[in-house]
Short mmCIF file of N, CA, C and O and ligand atoms in Angstrom, two decimals:
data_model
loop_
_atom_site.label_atom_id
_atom_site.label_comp_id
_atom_site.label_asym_id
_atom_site.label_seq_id
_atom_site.Cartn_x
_atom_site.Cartn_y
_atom_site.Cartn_z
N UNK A 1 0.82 -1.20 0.00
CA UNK A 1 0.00 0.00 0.00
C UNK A 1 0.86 1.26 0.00
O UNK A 1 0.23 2.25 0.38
N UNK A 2 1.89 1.43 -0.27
CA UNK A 2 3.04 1.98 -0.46
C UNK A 2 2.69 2.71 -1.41
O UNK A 2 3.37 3.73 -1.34
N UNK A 3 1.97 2.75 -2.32
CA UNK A 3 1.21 3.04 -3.65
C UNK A 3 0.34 4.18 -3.44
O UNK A 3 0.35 4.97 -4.38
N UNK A 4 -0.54 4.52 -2.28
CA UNK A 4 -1.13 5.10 -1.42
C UNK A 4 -1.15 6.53 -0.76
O UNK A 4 -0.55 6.82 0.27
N UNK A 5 -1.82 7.28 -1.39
CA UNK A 5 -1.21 8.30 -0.53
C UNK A 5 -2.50 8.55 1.07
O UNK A 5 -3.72 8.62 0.90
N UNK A 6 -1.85 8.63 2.42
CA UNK A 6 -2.76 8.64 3.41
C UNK A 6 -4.07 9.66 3.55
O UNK A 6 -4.08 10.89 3.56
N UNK A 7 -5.28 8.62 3.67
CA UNK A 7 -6.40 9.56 3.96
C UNK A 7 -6.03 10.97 4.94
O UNK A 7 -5.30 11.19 5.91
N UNK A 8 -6.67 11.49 4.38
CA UNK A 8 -6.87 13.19 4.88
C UNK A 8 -7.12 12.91 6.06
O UNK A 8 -7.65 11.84 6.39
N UNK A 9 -6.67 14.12 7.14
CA UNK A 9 -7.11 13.83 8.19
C UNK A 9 -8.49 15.04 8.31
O UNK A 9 -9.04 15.21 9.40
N UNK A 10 -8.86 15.64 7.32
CA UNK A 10 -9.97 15.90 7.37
C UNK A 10 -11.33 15.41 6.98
O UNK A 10 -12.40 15.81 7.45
N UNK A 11 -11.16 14.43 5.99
CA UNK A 11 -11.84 12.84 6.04
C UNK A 11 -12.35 12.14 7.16
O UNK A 11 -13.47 11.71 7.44
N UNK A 12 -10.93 12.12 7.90
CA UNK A 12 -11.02 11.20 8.97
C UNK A 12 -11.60 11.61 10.31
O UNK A 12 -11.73 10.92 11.32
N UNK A 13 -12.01 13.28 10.07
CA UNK A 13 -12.56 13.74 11.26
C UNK A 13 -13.97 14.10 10.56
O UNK A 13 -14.63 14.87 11.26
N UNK A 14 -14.37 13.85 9.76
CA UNK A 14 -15.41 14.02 9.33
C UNK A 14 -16.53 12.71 9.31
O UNK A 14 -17.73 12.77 9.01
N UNK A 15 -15.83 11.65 9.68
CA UNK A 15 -15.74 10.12 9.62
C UNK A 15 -16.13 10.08 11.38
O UNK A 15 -16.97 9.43 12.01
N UNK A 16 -15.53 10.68 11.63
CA UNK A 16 -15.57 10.72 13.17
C UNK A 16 -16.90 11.22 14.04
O UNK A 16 -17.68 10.76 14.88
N UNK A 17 -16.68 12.47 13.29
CA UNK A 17 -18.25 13.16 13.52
C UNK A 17 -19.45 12.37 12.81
O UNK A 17 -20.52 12.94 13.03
N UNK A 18 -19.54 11.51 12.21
CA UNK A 18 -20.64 10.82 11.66
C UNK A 18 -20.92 9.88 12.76
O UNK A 18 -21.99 9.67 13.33
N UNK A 19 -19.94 9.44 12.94
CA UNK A 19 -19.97 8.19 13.91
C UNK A 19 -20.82 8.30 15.22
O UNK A 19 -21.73 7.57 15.62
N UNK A 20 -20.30 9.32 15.74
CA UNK A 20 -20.82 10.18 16.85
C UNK A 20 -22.42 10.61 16.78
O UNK A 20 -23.14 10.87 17.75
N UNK A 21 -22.87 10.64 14.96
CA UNK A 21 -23.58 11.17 14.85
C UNK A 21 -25.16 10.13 15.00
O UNK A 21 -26.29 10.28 15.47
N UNK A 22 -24.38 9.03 14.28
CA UNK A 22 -25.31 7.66 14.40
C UNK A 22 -24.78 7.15 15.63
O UNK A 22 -24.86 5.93 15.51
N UNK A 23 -24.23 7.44 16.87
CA UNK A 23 -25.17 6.88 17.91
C UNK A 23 -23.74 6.19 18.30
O UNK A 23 -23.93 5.20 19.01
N UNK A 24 -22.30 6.45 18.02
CA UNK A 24 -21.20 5.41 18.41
C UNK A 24 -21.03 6.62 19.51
O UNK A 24 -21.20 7.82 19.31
N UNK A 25 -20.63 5.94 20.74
CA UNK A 25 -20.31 6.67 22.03
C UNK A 25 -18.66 6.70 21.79
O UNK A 25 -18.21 7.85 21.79
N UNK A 26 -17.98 5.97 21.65
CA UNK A 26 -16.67 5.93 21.67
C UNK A 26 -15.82 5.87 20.00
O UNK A 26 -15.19 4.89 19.62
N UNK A 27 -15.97 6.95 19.32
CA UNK A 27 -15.09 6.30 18.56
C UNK A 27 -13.71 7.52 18.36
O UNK A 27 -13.60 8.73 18.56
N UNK A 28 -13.11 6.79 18.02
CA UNK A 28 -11.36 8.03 18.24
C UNK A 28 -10.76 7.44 17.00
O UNK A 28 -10.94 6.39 16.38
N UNK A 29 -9.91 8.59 16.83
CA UNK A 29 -8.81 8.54 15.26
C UNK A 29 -7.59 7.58 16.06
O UNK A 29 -7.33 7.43 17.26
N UNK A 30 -6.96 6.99 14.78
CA UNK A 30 -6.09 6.38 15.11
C UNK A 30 -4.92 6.89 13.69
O UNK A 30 -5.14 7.36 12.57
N UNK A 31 -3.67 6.51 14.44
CA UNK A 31 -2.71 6.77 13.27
C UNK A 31 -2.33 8.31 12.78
O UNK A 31 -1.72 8.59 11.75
N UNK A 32 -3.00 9.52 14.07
CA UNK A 32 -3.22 10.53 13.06
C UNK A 32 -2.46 11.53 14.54
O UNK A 32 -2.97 12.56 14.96
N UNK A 33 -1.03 10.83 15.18
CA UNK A 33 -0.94 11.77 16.26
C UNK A 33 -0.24 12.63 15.62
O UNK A 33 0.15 12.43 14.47
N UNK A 34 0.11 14.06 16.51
CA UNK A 34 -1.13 14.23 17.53
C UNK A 34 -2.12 15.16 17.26
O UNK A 34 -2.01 16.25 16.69
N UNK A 35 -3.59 14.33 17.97
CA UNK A 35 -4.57 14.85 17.29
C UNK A 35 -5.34 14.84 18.34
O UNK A 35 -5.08 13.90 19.09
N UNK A 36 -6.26 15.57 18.71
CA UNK A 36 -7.61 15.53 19.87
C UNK A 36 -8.25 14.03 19.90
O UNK A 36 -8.36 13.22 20.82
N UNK A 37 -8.57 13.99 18.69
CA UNK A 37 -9.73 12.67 18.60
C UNK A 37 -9.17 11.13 18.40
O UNK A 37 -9.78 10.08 18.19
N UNK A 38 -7.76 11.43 18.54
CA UNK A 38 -7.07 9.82 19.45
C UNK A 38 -7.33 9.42 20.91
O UNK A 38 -7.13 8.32 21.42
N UNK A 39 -7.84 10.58 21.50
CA UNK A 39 -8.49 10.57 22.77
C UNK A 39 -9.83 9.73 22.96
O UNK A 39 -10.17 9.15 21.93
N UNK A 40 -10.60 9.57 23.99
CA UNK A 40 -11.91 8.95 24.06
C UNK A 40 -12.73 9.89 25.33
O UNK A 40 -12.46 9.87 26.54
N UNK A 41 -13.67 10.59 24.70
CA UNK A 41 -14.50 11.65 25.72
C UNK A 41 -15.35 11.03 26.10
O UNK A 41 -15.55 9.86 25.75
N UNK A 42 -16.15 11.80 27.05
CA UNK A 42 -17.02 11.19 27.97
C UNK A 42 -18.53 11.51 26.97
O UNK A 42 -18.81 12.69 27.14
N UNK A 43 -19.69 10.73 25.88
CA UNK A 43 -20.51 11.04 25.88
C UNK A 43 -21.28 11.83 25.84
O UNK A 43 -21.88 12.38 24.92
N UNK A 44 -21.26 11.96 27.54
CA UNK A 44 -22.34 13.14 28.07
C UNK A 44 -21.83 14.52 28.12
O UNK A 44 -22.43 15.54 27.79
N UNK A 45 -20.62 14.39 28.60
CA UNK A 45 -20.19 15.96 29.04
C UNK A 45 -19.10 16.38 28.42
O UNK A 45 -18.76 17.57 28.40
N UNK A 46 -18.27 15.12 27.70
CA UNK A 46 -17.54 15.56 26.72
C UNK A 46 -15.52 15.62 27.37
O UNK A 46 -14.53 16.02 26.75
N UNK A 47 -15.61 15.13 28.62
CA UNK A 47 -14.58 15.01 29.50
C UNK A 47 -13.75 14.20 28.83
O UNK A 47 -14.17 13.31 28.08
N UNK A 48 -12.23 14.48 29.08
CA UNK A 48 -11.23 13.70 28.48
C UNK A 48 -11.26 12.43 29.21
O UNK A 48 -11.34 12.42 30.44
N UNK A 49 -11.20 11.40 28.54
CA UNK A 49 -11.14 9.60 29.82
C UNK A 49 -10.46 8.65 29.53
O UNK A 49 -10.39 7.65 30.24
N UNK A 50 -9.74 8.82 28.28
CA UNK A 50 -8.84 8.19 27.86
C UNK A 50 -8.05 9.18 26.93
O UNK A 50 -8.66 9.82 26.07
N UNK A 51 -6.60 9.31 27.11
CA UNK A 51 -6.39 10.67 26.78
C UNK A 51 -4.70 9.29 25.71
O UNK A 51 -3.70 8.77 26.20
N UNK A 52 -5.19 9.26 24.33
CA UNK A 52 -4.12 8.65 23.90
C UNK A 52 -2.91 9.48 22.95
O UNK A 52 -2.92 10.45 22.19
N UNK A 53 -2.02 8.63 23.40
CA UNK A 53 -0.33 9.42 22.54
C UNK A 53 -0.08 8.27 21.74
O UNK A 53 -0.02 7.20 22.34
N UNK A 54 0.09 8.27 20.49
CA UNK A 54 0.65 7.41 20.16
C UNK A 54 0.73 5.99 20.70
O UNK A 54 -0.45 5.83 20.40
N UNK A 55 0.97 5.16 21.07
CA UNK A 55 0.59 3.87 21.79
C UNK A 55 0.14 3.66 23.11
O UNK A 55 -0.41 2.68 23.60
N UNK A 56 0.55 5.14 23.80
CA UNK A 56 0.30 5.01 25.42
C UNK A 56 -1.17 5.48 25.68
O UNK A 56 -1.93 6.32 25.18
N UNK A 57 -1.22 4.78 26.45
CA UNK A 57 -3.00 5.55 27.01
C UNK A 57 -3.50 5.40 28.47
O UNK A 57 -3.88 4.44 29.15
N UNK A 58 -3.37 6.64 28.69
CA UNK A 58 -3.48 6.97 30.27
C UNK A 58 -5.02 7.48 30.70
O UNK A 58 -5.41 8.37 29.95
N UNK A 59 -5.72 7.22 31.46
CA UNK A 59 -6.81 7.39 31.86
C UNK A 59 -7.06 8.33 32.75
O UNK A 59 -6.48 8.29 33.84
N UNK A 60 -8.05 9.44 32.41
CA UNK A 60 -8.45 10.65 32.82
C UNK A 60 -9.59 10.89 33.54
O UNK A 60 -10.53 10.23 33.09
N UNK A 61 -9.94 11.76 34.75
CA UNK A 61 -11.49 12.16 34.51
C UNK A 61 -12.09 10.84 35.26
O UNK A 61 -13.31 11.00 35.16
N UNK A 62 -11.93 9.95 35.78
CA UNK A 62 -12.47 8.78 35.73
C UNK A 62 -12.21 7.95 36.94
O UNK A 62 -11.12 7.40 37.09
N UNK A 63 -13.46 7.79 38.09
CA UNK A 63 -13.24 7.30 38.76
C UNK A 63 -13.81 5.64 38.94
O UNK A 63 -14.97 5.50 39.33
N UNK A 64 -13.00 4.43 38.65
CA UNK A 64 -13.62 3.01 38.32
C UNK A 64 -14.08 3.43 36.81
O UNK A 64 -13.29 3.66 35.89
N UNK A 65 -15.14 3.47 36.76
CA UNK A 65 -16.02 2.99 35.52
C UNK A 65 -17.03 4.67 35.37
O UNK A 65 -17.75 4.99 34.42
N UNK A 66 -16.82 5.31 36.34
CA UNK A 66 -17.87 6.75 36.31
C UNK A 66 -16.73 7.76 36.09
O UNK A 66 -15.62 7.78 36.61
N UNK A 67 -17.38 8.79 34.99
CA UNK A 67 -16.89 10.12 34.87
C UNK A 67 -16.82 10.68 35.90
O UNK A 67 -17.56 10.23 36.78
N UNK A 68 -16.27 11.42 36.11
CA UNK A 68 -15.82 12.18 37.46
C UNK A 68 -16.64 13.19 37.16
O UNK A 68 -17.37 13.58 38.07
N UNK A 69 -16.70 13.68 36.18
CA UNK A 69 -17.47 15.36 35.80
C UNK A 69 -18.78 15.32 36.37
O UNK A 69 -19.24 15.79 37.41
N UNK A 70 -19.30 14.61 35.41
CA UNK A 70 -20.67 14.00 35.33
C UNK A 70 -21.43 12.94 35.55
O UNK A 70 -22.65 12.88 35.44
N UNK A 71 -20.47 11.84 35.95
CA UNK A 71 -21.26 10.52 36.76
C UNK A 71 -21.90 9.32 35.80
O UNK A 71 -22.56 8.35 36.16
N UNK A 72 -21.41 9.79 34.27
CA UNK A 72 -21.77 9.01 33.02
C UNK A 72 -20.87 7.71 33.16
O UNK A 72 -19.64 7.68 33.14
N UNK A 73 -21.70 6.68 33.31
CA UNK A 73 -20.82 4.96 32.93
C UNK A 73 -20.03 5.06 31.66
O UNK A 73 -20.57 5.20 30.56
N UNK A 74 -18.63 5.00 31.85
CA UNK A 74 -17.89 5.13 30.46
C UNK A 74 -17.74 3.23 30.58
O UNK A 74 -17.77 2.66 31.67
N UNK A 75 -17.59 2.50 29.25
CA UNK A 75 -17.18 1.72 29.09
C UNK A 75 -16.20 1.09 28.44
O UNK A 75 -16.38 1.13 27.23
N UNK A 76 -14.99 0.38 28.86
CA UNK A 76 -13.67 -0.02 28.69
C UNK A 76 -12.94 -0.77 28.89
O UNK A 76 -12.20 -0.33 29.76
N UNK A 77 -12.68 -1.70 28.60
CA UNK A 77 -11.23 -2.74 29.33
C UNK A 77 -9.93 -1.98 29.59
O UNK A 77 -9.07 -1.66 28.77
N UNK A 78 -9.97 -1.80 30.75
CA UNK A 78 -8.78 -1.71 31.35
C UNK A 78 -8.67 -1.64 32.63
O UNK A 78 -9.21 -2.58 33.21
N UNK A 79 -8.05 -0.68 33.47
CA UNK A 79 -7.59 -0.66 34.51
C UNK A 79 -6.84 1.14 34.63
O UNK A 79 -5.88 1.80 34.24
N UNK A 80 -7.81 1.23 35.29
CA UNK A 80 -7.61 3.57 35.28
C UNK A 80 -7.05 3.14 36.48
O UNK A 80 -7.45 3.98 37.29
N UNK A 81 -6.13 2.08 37.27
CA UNK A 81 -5.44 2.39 38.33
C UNK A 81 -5.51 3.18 39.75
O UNK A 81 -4.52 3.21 40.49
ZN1 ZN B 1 -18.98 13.02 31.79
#
């Protein structure tokens, strides 16, 4: 795929906002650091809760499984430590 030149990242945020638009709670850019929407917000209030760099991803905002802001059930495999 070398052949390829990489989707726009204005495509890809436009892709994003659709997603959001039909009803996906979580969806984030990938491949496109650094960028806001490699992150994962909260839903409801829009709080940072997974805040990603490039491979690392540190957890924000978030106490267990509830937004801290707003008290919205985020859902995730992991471990916010
Ligand atoms: Zn929230």
């Amino acid at each position: 795929m070398q052949d390829r030149n990489s989707t726009p990242v204005s495509v890809l945020e436009r892709i994003h906002r659709q997603a959001r638009d039909l009803g996906l709670r979580y969806p984030y850019l990938g491949n496109v650091y650094p960028h806001p929407l490699e992150s994962t917000y909260c839903p409801r209030c829009g709080a940072l809760c997974i805040e990603r760099r490039g491979f690392s991803a540190v957890f924000r905002n978030l106490e267990g499984n509830m937004c801290t802001r707003c008290g919205e059930r985020i859902e995730f495999v992991g471990n916010p430590g």
